[in-house]
PDB file of C-alpha atoms in Angstrom:
ATOM      1  CA  UNK A   7       0.000   0.000   0.000  1.00  0.00           C
ATOM      2  CA  UNK A   8       1.140   3.537  -0.619  1.00  0.00           C
ATOM      3  CA  UNK A   9       1.471   6.072   2.159  1.00  0.00           C
ATOM      4  CA  UNK A  10      -1.649   7.827   0.817  1.00  0.00           C
ATOM      5  CA  UNK A  11      -3.660   4.609   1.051  1.00  0.00           C
ATOM      6  CA  UNK A  12      -2.445   3.892   4.587  1.00  0.00           C
ATOM      7  CA  UNK A  13      -3.120   7.492   5.555  1.00  0.00           C
ATOM      8  CA  UNK A  14      -6.694   7.252   4.337  1.00  0.00           C
ATOM      9  CA  UNK A  15      -7.313   3.772   5.773  1.00  0.00           C
ATOM     10  CA  UNK A  16      -6.200   4.715   9.292  1.00  0.00           C
ATOM     11  CA  UNK A  17      -7.055   8.408   9.346  1.00  0.00           C
ATOM     12  CA  UNK A  18      -3.453   9.448   9.946  1.00  0.00           C
ATOM     13  CA  UNK A  19      -1.776  12.058   7.776  1.00  0.00           C
ATOM     14  CA  UNK A  20       1.115  11.047   5.541  1.00  0.00           C
ATOM     15  CA  UNK A  21       3.294  13.552   7.400  1.00  0.00           C
ATOM     16  CA  UNK A  22       2.464  11.830  10.687  1.00  0.00           C
ATOM     17  CA  UNK A  23       3.314   8.425   9.230  1.00  0.00           C
ATOM     18  CA  UNK A  24       6.671   9.753   7.999  1.00  0.00           C
ATOM     19  CA  UNK A  25       7.283  11.326  11.424  1.00  0.00           C
ATOM     20  CA  UNK A  26       6.430   8.066  13.210  1.00  0.00           C
ATOM     21  CA  UNK A  27       8.942   6.242  11.045  1.00  0.00           C
ATOM     22  CA  UNK A  28      11.616   8.932  11.474  1.00  0.00           C
ATOM     23  CA  UNK A  29      11.461   8.860  15.297  1.00  0.00           C
ATOM     24  CA  UNK A  30      11.378   5.059  15.479  1.00  0.00           C
ATOM     25  CA  UNK A  31       7.754   4.764  16.525  1.00  0.00           C
ATOM     26  CA  UNK A  32       7.059   2.800  13.367  1.00  0.00           C
ATOM     27  CA  UNK A  33       9.615   0.247  12.178  1.00  0.00           C
ATOM     28  CA  UNK A  34      11.257   1.182   8.860  1.00  0.00           C
ATOM     29  CA  UNK A  35       8.847   0.689   5.969  1.00  0.00           C
ATOM     30  CA  UNK A  36      10.102  -1.031   2.827  1.00  0.00           C
ATOM     31  CA  UNK A  37      10.354   0.900  -0.407  1.00  0.00           C
ATOM     32  CA  UNK A  38       9.799   0.235  -4.050  1.00  0.00           C
ATOM     33  CA  UNK A  39      12.689   0.394  -6.528  1.00  0.00           C
ATOM     34  CA  UNK A  40      11.768   4.028  -7.110  1.00  0.00           C
ATOM     35  CA  UNK A  41      12.012   4.814  -3.378  1.00  0.00           C
ATOM     36  CA  UNK A  42       8.289   5.082  -2.607  1.00  0.00           C
ATOM     37  CA  UNK A  43       7.160   3.657   0.727  1.00  0.00           C
ATOM     38  CA  UNK A  44       5.405   0.316   0.224  1.00  0.00           C
ATOM     39  CA  UNK A  45       3.413  -0.631   3.327  1.00  0.00           C
ATOM     40  CA  UNK A  46       2.974  -4.364   3.878  1.00  0.00           C
ATOM     41  CA  UNK A  47       0.244  -5.956   5.965  1.00  0.00           C
ATOM     42  CA  UNK A  48       2.710  -6.139   8.859  1.00  0.00           C
ATOM     43  CA  UNK A  49       3.471  -2.422   8.500  1.00  0.00           C
ATOM     44  CA  UNK A  50      -0.258  -1.703   8.560  1.00  0.00           C
ATOM     45  CA  UNK A  51      -0.599  -3.818  11.700  1.00  0.00           C
ATOM     46  CA  UNK A  52       2.054  -1.605  13.322  1.00  0.00           C
ATOM     47  CA  UNK A  53       0.221   1.547  12.227  1.00  0.00           C
ATOM     48  CA  UNK A  54      -3.012   0.175  13.678  1.00  0.00           C
ATOM     49  CA  UNK A  55      -1.273  -0.825  16.924  1.00  0.00           C
ATOM     50  CA  UNK A  56       0.353   2.592  17.312  1.00  0.00           C
ATOM     51  CA  UNK A  57      -2.895   4.405  16.577  1.00  0.00           C
ATOM     52  CA  UNK A  58      -4.729   2.277  19.141  1.00  0.00           C
ATOM     53  CA  UNK A  59      -2.075   2.721  21.833  1.00  0.00           C
ATOM     54  CA  UNK A  60      -1.798   6.472  21.244  1.00  0.00           C
ATOM     55  CA  UNK A  61      -5.578   6.885  21.430  1.00  0.00           C
ATOM     56  CA  UNK A  62      -5.420   5.134  24.803  1.00  0.00           C
ATOM     57  CA  UNK A  63      -2.851   7.678  25.932  1.00  0.00           C
ATOM     58  CA  UNK A  64       0.315   5.612  25.898  1.00  0.00           C
ATOM     59  CA  UNK A  65       3.364   7.870  25.659  1.00  0.00           C
ATOM     60  CA  UNK A  66       5.288   8.067  22.398  1.00  0.00           C
ATOM     61  CA  UNK A  67       8.517   7.368  24.289  1.00  0.00           C
ATOM     62  CA  UNK A  68       7.134   4.100  25.663  1.00  0.00           C
ATOM     63  CA  UNK A  69       6.029   2.981  22.234  1.00  0.00           C
ATOM     64  CA  UNK A  70       9.417   3.863  20.751  1.00  0.00           C
ATOM     65  CA  UNK A  71      11.022   1.743  23.463  1.00  0.00           C
ATOM     66  CA  UNK A  72       8.653  -1.124  22.632  1.00  0.00           C
ATOM     67  CA  UNK A  73       9.428  -0.921  18.900  1.00  0.00           C
ATOM     68  CA  UNK A  74      13.150  -0.845  19.687  1.00  0.00           C
ATOM     69  CA  UNK A  75      12.854  -3.925  21.875  1.00  0.00           C
ATOM     70  CA  UNK A  76      10.825  -5.680  19.195  1.00  0.00           C
ATOM     71  CA  UNK A  77      13.573  -4.988  16.690  1.00  0.00           C
ATOM     72  CA  UNK A  78      16.128  -6.660  18.975  1.00  0.00           C
ATOM     73  CA  UNK A  79      14.422 -10.027  18.658  1.00  0.00           C
ATOM     74  CA  UNK A  80      12.792 -12.688  20.779  1.00  0.00           C
ATOM     75  CA  UNK A  81      15.195 -12.310  23.705  1.00  0.00           C
ATOM     76  CA  UNK A  82      13.319  -9.088  24.560  1.00  0.00           C
ATOM     77  CA  UNK A  83       9.915 -10.780  24.852  1.00  0.00           C
ATOM     78  CA  UNK A  84       9.936 -10.647  28.688  1.00  0.00           C
ATOM     79  CA  UNK A  85      10.886  -6.958  28.642  1.00  0.00           C
ATOM     80  CA  UNK A  86       8.189  -6.175  26.054  1.00  0.00           C
ATOM     81  CA  UNK A  87       5.602  -8.052  28.074  1.00  0.00           C
ATOM     82  CA  UNK A  88       6.557  -6.182  31.251  1.00  0.00           C
ATOM     83  CA  UNK A  89       6.433  -2.847  29.433  1.00  0.00           C
ATOM     84  CA  UNK A  90       2.926  -3.629  28.151  1.00  0.00           C
ATOM     85  CA  UNK A  91       1.794  -4.890  31.554  1.00  0.00           C
ATOM     86  CA  UNK A  92       2.961  -1.654  33.198  1.00  0.00           C
ATOM     87  CA  UNK A  93       1.122   0.402  30.597  1.00  0.00           C
ATOM     88  CA  UNK A  94      -1.971  -1.711  31.190  1.00  0.00           C
ATOM     89  CA  UNK A  95      -1.779  -1.040  34.939  1.00  0.00           C
ATOM     90  CA  UNK A  96      -1.480   2.683  34.307  1.00  0.00           C
ATOM     91  CA  UNK A  97      -4.350   2.640  31.823  1.00  0.00           C
ATOM     92  CA  UNK A  98      -6.579   0.688  34.228  1.00  0.00           C
ATOM     93  CA  UNK A  99      -5.852   3.268  36.942  1.00  0.00           C
ATOM     94  CA  UNK A 100      -6.752   6.126  34.567  1.00  0.00           C
ATOM     95  CA  UNK A 101      -9.951   4.332  33.577  1.00  0.00           C
ATOM     96  CA  UNK A 102     -10.839   4.005  37.255  1.00  0.00           C
ATOM     97  CA  UNK A 103     -10.243   7.716  37.792  1.00  0.00           C
ATOM     98  CA  UNK A 104     -12.314   8.579  34.748  1.00  0.00           C
ATOM     99  CA  UNK A 105     -15.123   6.276  35.906  1.00  0.00           C
ATOM    100  CA  UNK A 106     -15.194   8.115  39.241  1.00  0.00           C
ATOM    101  CA  UNK A 107     -15.467  11.442  37.398  1.00  0.00           C
ATOM    102  CA  UNK A 108     -18.212  10.023  35.179  1.00  0.00           C
ATOM    103  CA  UNK A 109     -20.137   8.815  38.235  1.00  0.00           C
ATOM    104  CA  UNK A 110     -19.822  12.233  39.835  1.00  0.00           C
ATOM    105  CA  UNK A 111     -21.049  13.944  36.671  1.00  0.00           C
ATOM    106  CA  UNK A 112     -24.007  11.577  36.503  1.00  0.00           C
ATOM    107  CA  UNK A 113     -24.979  12.484  40.077  1.00  0.00           C
ATOM    108  CA  UNK A 114     -24.626  16.179  39.317  1.00  0.00           C
ATOM    109  CA  UNK A 115     -26.795  15.827  36.208  1.00  0.00           C
ATOM    110  CA  UNK A 116     -29.388  13.865  38.205  1.00  0.00           C
ATOM    111  CA  UNK A 117     -29.472  16.759  40.664  1.00  0.00           C
ATOM    112  CA  UNK A 118     -30.242  19.189  37.864  1.00  0.00           C
ATOM    113  CA  UNK A 119     -32.899  16.887  36.449  1.00  0.00           C
ATOM    114  CA  UNK A 120     -34.505  16.635  39.873  1.00  0.00           C
ATOM    115  CA  UNK A 121     -34.384  20.417  40.234  1.00  0.00           C
ATOM    116  CA  UNK A 122     -35.935  20.897  36.794  1.00  0.00           C
ATOM    117  CA  UNK A 123     -38.745  18.461  37.588  1.00  0.00           C
ATOM    118  CA  UNK A 124     -39.562  20.383  40.770  1.00  0.00           C
ATOM    119  CA  UNK A 125     -39.534  23.667  38.841  1.00  0.00           C
ATOM    120  CA  UNK A 126     -41.839  22.246  36.154  1.00  0.00           C
ATOM    121  CA  UNK A 127     -44.268  20.921  38.760  1.00  0.00           C
ATOM    122  CA  UNK A 128     -44.458  24.298  40.476  1.00  0.00           C
ATOM    123  CA  UNK A 129     -45.247  25.952  37.124  1.00  0.00           C
ATOM    124  CA  UNK A 130     -48.149  23.594  36.505  1.00  0.00           C
ATOM    125  CA  UNK A 131     -49.891  24.562  39.756  1.00  0.00           C
TER     126      UNK A 131
END
């Protein structure tokens, strides 16, 4: 796939894809004989993984570290697993914090709804 096709498929600009590759967030993408990036299915899987992890808030630096470890081979599997487990713990904690905020907002909204119902009832009298 061309960079334009990958960009459209994943909703990431071509400039961002080039940047991700330049900083090591995306492993080097193969090129055609004329030097045009040629994304394989594996490359697309990386793009999808990075997009997913970034949308969950994982830091770029952590993902660069993960990609670097991946490039070093199977001996880094334990380190990669630990890195992902730590990110999972942090994400679960953030989700818990966000759930508490959501619960508080729901209670606040319920209070307004209750107040509005009382106001409507007094208008009907």
